[in-house]
Tab-separated table of C-alpha atoms and ligand atoms in Angstrom:
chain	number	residue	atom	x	y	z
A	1	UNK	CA	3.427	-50.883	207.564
A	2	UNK	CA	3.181	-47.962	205.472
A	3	UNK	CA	3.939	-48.385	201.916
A	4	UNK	CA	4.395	-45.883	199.724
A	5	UNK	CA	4.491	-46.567	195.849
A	6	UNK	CA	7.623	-45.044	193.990
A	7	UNK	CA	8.893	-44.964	190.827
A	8	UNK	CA	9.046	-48.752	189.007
A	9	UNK	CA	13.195	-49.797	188.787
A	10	UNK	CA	13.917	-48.792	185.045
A	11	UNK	CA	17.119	-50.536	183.222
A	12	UNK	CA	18.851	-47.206	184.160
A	13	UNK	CA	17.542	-47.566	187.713
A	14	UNK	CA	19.196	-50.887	189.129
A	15	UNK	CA	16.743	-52.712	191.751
A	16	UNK	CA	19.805	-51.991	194.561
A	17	UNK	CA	19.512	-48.236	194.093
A	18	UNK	CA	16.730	-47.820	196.801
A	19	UNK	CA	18.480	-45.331	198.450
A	20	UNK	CA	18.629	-43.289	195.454
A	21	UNK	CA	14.843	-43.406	194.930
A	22	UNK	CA	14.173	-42.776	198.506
A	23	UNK	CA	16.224	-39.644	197.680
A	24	UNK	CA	13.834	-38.603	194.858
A	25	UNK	CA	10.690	-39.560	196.828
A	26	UNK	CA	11.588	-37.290	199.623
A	27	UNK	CA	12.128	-34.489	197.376
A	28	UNK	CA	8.920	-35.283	195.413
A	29	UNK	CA	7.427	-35.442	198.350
A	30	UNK	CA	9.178	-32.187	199.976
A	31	UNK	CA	8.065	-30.359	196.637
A	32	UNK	CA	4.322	-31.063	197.451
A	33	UNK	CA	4.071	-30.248	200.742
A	34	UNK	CA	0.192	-30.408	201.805
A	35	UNK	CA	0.024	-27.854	204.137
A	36	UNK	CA	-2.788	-26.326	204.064
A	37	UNK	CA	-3.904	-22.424	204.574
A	38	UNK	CA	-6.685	-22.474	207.401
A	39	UNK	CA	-9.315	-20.555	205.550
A	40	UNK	CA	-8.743	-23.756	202.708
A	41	UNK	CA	-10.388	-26.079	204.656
A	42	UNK	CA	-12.552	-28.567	202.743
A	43	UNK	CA	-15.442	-30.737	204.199
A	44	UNK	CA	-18.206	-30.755	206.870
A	45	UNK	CA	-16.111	-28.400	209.362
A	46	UNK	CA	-16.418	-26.356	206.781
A	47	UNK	CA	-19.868	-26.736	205.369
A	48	UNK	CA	-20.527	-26.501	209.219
A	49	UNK	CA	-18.980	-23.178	209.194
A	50	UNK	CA	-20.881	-22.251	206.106
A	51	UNK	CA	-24.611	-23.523	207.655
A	52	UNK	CA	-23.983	-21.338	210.291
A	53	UNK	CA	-23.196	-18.131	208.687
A	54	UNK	CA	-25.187	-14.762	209.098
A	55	UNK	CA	-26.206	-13.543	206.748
A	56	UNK	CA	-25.738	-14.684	203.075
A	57	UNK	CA	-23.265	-12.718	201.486
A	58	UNK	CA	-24.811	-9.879	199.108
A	59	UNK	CA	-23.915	-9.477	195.510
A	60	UNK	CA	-21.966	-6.463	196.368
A	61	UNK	CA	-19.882	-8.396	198.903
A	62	UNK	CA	-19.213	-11.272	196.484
A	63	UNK	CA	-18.463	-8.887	193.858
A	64	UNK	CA	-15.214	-7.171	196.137
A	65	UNK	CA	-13.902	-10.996	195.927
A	66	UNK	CA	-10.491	-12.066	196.432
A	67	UNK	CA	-8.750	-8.468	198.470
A	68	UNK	CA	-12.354	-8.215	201.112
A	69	UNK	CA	-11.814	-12.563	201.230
A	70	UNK	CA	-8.100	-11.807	202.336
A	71	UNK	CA	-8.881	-8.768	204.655
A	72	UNK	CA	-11.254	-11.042	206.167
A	73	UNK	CA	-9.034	-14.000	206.787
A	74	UNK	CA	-6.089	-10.967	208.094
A	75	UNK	CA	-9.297	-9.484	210.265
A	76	UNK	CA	-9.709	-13.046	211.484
A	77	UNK	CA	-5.739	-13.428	212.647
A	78	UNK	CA	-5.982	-10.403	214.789
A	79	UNK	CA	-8.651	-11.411	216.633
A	80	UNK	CA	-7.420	-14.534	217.422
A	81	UNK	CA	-5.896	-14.825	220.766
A	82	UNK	CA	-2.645	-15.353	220.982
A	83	UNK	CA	-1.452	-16.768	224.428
A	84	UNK	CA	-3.044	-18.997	227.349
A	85	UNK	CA	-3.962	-15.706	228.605
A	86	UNK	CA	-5.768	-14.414	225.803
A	87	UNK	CA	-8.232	-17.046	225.333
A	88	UNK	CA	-11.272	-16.687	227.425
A	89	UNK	CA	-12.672	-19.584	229.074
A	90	UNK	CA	-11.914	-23.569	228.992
A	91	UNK	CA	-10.763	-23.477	232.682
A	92	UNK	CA	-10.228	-27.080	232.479
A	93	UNK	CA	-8.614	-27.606	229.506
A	94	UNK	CA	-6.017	-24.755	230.163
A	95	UNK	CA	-5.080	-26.043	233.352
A	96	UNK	CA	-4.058	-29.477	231.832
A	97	UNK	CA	-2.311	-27.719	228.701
A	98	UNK	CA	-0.644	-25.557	231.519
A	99	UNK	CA	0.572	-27.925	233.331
A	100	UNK	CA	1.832	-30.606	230.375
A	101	UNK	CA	3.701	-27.143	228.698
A	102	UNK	CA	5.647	-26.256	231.912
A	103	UNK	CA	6.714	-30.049	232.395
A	104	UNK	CA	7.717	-30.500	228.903
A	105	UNK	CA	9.722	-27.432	228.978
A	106	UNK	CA	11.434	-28.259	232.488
A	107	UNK	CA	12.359	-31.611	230.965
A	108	UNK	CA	13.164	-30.227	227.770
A	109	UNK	CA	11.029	-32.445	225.761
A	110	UNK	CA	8.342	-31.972	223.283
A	111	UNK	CA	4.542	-32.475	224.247
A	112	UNK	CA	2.528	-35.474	224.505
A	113	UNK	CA	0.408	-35.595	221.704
A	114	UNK	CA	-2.627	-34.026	221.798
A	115	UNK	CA	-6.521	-34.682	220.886
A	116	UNK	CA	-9.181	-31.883	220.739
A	117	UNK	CA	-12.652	-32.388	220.708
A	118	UNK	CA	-15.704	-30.358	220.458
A	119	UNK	CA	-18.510	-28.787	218.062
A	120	UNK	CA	-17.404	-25.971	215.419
A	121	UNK	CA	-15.884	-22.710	216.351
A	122	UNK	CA	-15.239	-23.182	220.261
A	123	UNK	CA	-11.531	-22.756	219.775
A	124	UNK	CA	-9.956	-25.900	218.357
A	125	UNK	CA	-7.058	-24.121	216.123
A	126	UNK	CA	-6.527	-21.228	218.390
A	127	UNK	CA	-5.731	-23.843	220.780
A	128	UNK	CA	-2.921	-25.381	218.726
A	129	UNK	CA	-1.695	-22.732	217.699
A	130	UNK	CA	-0.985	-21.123	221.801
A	131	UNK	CA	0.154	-24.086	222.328
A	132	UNK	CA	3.003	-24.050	219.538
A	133	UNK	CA	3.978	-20.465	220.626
A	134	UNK	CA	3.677	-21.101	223.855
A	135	UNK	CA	6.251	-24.198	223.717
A	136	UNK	CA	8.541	-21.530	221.405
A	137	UNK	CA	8.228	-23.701	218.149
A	138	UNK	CA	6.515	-23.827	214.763
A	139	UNK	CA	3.062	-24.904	213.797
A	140	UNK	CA	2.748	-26.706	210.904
A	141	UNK	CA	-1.033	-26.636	209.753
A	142	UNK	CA	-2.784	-29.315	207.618
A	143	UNK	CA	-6.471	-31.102	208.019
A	144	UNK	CA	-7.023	-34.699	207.003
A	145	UNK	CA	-8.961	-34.315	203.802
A	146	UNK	CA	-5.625	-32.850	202.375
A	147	UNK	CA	-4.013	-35.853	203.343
A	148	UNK	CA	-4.999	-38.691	200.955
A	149	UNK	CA	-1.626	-39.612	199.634
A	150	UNK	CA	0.532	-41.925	201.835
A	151	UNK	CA	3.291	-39.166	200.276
A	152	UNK	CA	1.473	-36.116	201.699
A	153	UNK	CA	1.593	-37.069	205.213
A	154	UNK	CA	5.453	-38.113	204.685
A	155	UNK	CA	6.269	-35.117	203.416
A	156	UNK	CA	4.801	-33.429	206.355
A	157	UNK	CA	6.532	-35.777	208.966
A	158	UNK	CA	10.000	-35.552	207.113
A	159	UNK	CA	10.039	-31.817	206.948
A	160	UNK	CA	9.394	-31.301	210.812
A	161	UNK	CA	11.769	-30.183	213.232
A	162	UNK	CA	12.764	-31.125	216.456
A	163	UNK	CA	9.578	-29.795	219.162
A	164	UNK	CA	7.057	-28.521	216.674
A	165	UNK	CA	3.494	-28.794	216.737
A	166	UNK	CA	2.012	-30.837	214.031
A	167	UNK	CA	-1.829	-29.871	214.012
A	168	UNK	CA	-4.151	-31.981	211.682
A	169	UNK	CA	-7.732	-30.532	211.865
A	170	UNK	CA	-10.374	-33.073	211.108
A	171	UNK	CA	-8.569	-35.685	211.797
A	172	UNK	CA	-11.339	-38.213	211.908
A	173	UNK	CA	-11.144	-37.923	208.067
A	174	UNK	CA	-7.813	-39.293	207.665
A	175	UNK	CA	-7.490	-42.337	205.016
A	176	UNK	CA	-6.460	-45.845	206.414
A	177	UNK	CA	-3.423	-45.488	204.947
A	178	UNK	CA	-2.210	-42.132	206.251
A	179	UNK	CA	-3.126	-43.266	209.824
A	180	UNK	CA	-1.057	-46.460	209.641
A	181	UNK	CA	2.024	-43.820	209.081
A	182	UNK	CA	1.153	-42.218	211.547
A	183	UNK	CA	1.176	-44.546	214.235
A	184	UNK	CA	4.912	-45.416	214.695
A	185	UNK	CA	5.447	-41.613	213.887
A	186	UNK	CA	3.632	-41.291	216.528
A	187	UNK	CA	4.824	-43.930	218.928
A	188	UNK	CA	8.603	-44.094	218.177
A	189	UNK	CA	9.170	-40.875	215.695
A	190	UNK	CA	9.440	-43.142	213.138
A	191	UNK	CA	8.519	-43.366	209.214
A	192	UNK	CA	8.608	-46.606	207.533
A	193	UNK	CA	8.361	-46.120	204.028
A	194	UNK	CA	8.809	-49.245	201.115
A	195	UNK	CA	10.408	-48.393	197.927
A	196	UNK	CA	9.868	-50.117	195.197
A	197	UNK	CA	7.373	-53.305	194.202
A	198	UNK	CA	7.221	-57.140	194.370
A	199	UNK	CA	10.468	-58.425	195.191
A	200	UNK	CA	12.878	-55.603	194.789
A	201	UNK	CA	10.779	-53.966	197.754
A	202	UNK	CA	12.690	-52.311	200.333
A	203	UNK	CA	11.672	-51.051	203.687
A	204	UNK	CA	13.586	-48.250	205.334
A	205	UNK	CA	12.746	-47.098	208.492
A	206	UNK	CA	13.373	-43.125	208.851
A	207	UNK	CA	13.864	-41.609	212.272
A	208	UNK	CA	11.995	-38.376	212.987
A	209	UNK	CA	12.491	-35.366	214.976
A	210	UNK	CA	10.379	-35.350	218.483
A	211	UNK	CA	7.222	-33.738	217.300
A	212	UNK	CA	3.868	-32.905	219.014
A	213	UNK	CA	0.789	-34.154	217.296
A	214	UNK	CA	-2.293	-31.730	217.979
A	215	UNK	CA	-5.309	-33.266	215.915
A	216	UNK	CA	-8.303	-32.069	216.042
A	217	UNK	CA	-12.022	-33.077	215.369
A	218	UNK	CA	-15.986	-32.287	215.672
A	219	UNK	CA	-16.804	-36.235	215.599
A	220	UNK	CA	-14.445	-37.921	218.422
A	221	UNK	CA	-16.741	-41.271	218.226
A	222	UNK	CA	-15.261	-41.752	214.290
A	223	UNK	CA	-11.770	-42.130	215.336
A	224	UNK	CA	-10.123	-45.547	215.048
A	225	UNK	CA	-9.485	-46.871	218.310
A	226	UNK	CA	-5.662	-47.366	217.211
A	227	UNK	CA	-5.255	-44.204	216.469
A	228	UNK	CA	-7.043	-42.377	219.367
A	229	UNK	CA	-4.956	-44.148	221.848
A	230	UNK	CA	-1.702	-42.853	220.436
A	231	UNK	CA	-2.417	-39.507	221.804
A	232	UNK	CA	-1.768	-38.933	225.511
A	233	UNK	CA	-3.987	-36.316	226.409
A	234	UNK	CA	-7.794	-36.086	225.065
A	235	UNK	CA	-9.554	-33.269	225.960
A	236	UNK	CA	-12.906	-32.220	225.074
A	237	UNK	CA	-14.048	-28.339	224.751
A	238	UNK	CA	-17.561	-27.357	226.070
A	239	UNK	CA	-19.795	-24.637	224.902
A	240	UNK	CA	-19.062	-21.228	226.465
A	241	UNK	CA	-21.128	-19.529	229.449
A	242	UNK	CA	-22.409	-16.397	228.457
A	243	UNK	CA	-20.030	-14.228	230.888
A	244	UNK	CA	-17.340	-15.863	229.104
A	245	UNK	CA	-18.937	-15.218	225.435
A	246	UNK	CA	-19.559	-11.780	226.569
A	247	UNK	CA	-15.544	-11.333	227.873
A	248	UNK	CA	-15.213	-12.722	224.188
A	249	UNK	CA	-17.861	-10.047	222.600
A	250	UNK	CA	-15.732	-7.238	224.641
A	251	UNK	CA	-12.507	-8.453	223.544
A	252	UNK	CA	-13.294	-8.347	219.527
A	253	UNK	CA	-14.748	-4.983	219.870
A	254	UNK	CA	-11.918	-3.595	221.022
A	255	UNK	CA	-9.739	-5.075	218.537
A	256	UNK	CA	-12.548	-3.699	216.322
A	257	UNK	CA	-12.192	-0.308	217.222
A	258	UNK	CA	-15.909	-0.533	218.032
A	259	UNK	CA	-17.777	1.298	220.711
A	260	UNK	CA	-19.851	-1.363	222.662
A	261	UNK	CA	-21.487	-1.100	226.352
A	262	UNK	CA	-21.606	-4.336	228.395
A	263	UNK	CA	-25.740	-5.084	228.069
A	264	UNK	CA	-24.797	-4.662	224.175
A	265	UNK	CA	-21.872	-7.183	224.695
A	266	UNK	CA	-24.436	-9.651	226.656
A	267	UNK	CA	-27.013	-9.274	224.362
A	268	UNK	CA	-24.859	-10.483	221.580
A	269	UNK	CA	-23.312	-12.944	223.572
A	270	UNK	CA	-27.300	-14.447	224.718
A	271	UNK	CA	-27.558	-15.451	220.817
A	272	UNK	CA	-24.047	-17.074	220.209
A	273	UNK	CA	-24.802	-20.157	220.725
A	274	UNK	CA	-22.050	-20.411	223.070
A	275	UNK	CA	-19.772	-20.660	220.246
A	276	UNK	CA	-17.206	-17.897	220.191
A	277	UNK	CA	-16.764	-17.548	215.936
A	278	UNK	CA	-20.476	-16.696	216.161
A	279	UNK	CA	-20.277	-13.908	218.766
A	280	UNK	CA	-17.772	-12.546	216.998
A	281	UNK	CA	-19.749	-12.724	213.243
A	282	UNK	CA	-22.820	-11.547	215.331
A	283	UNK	CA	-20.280	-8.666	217.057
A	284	UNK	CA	-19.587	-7.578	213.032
A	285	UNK	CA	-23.128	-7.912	211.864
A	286	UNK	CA	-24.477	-5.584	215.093
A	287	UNK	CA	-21.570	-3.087	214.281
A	288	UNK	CA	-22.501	-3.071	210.161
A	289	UNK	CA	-26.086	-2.929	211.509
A	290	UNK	CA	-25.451	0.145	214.315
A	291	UNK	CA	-22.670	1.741	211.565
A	292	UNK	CA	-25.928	2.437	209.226
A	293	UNK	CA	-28.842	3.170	211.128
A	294	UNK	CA	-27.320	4.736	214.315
A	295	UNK	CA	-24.371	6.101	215.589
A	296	UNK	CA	-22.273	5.598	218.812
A	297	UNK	CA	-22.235	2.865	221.057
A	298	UNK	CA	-23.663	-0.222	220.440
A	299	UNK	CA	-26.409	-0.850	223.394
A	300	UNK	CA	-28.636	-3.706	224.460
A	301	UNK	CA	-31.614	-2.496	222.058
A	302	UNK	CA	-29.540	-2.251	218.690
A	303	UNK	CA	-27.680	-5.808	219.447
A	304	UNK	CA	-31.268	-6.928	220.015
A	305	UNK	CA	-32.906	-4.998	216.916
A	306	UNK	CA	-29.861	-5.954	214.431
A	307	UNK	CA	-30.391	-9.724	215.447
A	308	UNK	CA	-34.131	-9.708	215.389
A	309	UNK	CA	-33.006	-8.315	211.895
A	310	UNK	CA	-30.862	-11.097	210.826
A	311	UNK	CA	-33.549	-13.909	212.099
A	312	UNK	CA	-31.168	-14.683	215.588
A	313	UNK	CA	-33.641	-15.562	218.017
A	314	UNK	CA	-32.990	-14.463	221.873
A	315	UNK	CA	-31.942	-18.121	222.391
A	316	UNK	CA	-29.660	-18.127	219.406
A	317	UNK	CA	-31.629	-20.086	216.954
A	318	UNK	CA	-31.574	-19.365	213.849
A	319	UNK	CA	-33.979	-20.485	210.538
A	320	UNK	CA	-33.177	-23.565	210.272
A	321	UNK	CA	-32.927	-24.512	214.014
A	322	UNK	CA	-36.303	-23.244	214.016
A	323	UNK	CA	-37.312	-24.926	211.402
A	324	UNK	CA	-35.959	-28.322	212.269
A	325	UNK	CA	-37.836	-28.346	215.807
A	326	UNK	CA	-41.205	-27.067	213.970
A	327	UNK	CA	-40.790	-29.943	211.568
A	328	UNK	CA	-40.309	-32.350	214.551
A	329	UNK	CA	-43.351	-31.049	216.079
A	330	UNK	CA	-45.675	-30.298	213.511
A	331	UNK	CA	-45.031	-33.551	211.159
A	332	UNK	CA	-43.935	-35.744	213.627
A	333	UNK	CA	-45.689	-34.804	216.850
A	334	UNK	CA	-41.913	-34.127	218.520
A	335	UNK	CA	-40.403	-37.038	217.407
A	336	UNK	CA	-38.992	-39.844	217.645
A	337	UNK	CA	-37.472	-38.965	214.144
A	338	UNK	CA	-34.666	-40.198	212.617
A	339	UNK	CA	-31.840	-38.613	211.803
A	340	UNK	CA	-31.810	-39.478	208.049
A	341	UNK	CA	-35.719	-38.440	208.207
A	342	UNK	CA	-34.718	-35.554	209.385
A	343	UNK	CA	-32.416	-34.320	206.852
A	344	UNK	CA	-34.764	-35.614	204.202
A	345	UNK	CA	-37.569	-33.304	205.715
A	346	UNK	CA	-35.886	-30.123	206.203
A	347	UNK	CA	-33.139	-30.317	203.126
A	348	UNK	CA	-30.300	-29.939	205.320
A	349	UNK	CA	-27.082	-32.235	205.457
A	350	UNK	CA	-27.572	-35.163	208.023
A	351	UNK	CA	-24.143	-34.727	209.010
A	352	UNK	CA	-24.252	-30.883	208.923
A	353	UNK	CA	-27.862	-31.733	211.338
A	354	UNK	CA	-25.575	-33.642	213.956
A	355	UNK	CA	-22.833	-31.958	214.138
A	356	UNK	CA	-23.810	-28.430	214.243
A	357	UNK	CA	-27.512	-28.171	214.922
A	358	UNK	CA	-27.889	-30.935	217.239
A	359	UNK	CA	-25.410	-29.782	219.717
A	360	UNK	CA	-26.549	-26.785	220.890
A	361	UNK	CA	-30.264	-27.989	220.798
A	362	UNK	CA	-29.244	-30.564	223.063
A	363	UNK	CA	-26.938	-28.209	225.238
A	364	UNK	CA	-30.194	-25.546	225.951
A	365	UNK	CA	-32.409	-28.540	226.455
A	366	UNK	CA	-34.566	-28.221	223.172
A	367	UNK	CA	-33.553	-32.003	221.835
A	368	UNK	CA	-32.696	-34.910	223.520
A	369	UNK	CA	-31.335	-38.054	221.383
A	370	UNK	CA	-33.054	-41.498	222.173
A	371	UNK	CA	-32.795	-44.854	220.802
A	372	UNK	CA	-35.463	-44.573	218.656
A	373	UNK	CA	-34.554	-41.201	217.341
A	374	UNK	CA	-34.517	-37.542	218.077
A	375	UNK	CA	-37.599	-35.584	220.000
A	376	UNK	CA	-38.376	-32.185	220.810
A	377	UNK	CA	-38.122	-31.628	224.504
A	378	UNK	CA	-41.249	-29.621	225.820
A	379	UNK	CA	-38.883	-26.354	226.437
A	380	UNK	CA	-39.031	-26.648	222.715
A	381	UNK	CA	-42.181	-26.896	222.104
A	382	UNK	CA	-43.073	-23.938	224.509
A	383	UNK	CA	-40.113	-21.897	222.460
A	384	UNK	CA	-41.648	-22.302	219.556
A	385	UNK	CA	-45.313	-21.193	220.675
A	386	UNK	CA	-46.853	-24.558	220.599
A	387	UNK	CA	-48.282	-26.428	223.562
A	388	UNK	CA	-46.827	-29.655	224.613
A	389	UNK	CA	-48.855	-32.439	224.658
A	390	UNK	CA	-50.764	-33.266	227.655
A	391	UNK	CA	-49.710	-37.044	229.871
A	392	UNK	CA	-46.088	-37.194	229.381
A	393	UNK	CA	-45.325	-38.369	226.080
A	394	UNK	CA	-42.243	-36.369	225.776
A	395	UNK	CA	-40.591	-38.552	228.558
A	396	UNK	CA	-41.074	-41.456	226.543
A	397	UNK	CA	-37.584	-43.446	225.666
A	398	UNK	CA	-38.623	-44.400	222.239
B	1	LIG	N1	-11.327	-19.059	224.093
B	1	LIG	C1	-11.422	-18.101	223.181
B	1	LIG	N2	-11.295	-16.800	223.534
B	1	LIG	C2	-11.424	-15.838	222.595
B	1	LIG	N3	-11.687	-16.052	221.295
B	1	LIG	C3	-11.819	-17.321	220.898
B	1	LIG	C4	-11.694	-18.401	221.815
B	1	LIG	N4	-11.868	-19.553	221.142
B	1	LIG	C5	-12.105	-19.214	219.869
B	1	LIG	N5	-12.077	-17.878	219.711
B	1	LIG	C6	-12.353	-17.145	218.463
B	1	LIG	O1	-13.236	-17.951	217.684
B	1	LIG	C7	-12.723	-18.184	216.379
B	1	LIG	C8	-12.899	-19.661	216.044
B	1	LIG	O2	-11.974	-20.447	216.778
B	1	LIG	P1	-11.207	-21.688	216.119
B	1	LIG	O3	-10.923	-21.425	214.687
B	1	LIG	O4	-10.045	-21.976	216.997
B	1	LIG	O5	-12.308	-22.801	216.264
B	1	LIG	P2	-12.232	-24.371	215.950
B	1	LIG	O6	-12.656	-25.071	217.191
B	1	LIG	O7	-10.893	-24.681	215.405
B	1	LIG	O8	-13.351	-24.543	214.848
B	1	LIG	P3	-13.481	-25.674	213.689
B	1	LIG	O9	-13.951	-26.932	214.336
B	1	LIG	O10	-14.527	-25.076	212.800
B	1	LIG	O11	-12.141	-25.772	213.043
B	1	LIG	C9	-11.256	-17.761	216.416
B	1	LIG	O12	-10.959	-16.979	215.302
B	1	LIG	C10	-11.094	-16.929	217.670
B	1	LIG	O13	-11.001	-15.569	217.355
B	2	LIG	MG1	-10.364	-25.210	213.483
């Protein structure tokens, strides 16, 4: 049960007033609502985004600060797609979210709740938020690491209204506590809150409107198990083929305003890591780089020159993929290494290292995981100019 620590009972207060603080909890509680701004996002997603970035901003960029940081996040909003249609790709998952919208709607009934899974970028959010619009109600926006008061997630609970989407990004983060309100919230539209302390404790149990949790998370394996089974569809979204990141590429660039031919399009698409944020920072690095140095329409050999430029190999790798495999090869003999060794060897984050890095690696075949630890896979090896050893020792299970 959720308990949620008020004011103490003061002479003025008598202990049988629990409806009165309930009163000034919810409006506490209304008055700090945590919902958060998506470009406020704290954590690995985040640092994820960050370790993935191209290029490092310049002092002139930094210096234009808060207007260029809210042009961005406007820039960001307009290329976001904004209906089933829109958004390119996940065949599988739009079926299912196509068919569980139309039902709800013939029934007249919110959505079952909702889980999302996959690596950074791939559409998580713009997801969500079709699915709110395309159900005709509000999305209310918040990620777990904003969450760490049992009153936060209250708030957010009591101030829903009847259908809307409730999307909490992260959502593996979530304190103990937070989740344990959330699961008859979730199950009956219910929120149990206890007033008070020791004996003049009260429970109340508060209905709720018929909401539609969305949550969302890079790490699906850190869920509790409670918690993951209180959502009645799970669906995971896979890495993007290249025509689809190219659709993507050809998409921005017309929101852009920016001339772009289709080998330019599939060039920038080749390096995206099939991860559509990154076609689209690669589409506005290539049109920065073309802007300066030529003009017209952006081709196969400028995409190709501005990347080469910004250290985006033709596979997509960047510095410190590349650097990670050489490290695995050249100090380890392609592994087994362990993760922690890993991160210890190449500076990096060990969680920014599996959720971000690792993915892809594994997706193009560069890194398979194995009991004993990671290993380059001989693709790898050969990427990186090196020649794989000789009698098999890179089909070796640990
Ligand atoms: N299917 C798609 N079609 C077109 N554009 C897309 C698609 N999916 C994502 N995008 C673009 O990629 C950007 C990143 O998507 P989004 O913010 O939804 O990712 P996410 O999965 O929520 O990432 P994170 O895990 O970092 O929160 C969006 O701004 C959007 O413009
Ligand atoms: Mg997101």
């Amino acid at each position: 049960m959720a308990i949620i620590s008020s004011k103490q009972p003061t002479p003025q207060q008598p202990e049988d007033s629990a409806v009165d603080s309930l009163v000034d909890l919810l409006s506490d509680v209304q008055a700090e609502l945590p919902i958060a701004p998506q470009k406020g996002r704290r954590g690995t997603t985040q640092k994820a985004e960050k370790a993935l970035e191209l290029p490092t901003p310049t002092e002139n960029e930094l210096l234009k600060g808060d207007r260029s940081a809210e042009e961005t996040q406007k820039q960001e909003e307009k290329i976001r797609p904004q209906s089933i249609k829109e958004y390119v790709g996940q065949k599988d998952l739009k079926d299912v979210l196509d068919i569980a919208i139309r039902a709800a709607k013939a029934r007249g009934e919110s959505m079952d709740h909702l889980l999302l899974y996959g690596p950074p970028g791939l559409g998580k959010t713009t997801m969500s938020l079709i699915l709110a619009s395309e159900m005709g109600v509000n999305c209310k926006i918040s990620s777990a690491p904003s969450l760490e008061r049992p009153r936060d997630i209250v708030g957010l609970l009591m101030n829903l209204q009847e259908g809307d989407v409730l999307f909490i990004d992260e959502i593996h983060r979530l304190p103990r506590v937070t989740e344990e309100i959330l699961y008859p919230a979730m199950e009956d539209f219910r929120v149990e809150i206890t007033i008070g302390k020791g004996q003049s404790a009260r429970t109340r149990s508060l209905p709720l409107p018929k909401f539609t949790m969305v949550g969302a998370t890079t790490k699906v394996g850190a869920l509790s198990s409670p918690l993951r089974d209180r959502f009645g569809l799970i669906q995971r979204l896979r890495f993007y083929e290249l025509d689809e990141l190219t659709q993507i590429v050809l998409r921005t660039a017309a929101l852009l305003d920016t001339p772009i031919d289709h080998t330019g399009a599939e060039e920038i698409a080749r390096r995206a890591r099939g991860t559509p944020r990154i076609a689209n920072r690669l589409l506005k690095r290539v049109r920065d780089f073309s802007q300066v140095k030529e003009d017209g329409t952006i081709n196969q050999s400028i995409a190709s020159e501005a990347l080469e430029l910004f250290n985006v190999d033709p596979c997509g790798l960047d510095w410190t993929d590349r650097r990670m495999l050489s490290v695995m090869i050249e100090r380890f003999n392609g592994g087994p290494v362990g993760l922690e060794t890993m991160a210890a060897s190449t500076g990096e984050d060990a969680q920014t290292i599996e959720e971000v890095y690792e993915p892809y690696l594994m997706q193009i075949g560069y890194l398979t995981r194995t009991p004993r630890g990671r290993m380059a896979t001989a693709a790898a090896w050969k990427h990186l100019g090196f020649e794989p050893p000789a009698g098999g020792q890179l089909n070796l299970l640990g």
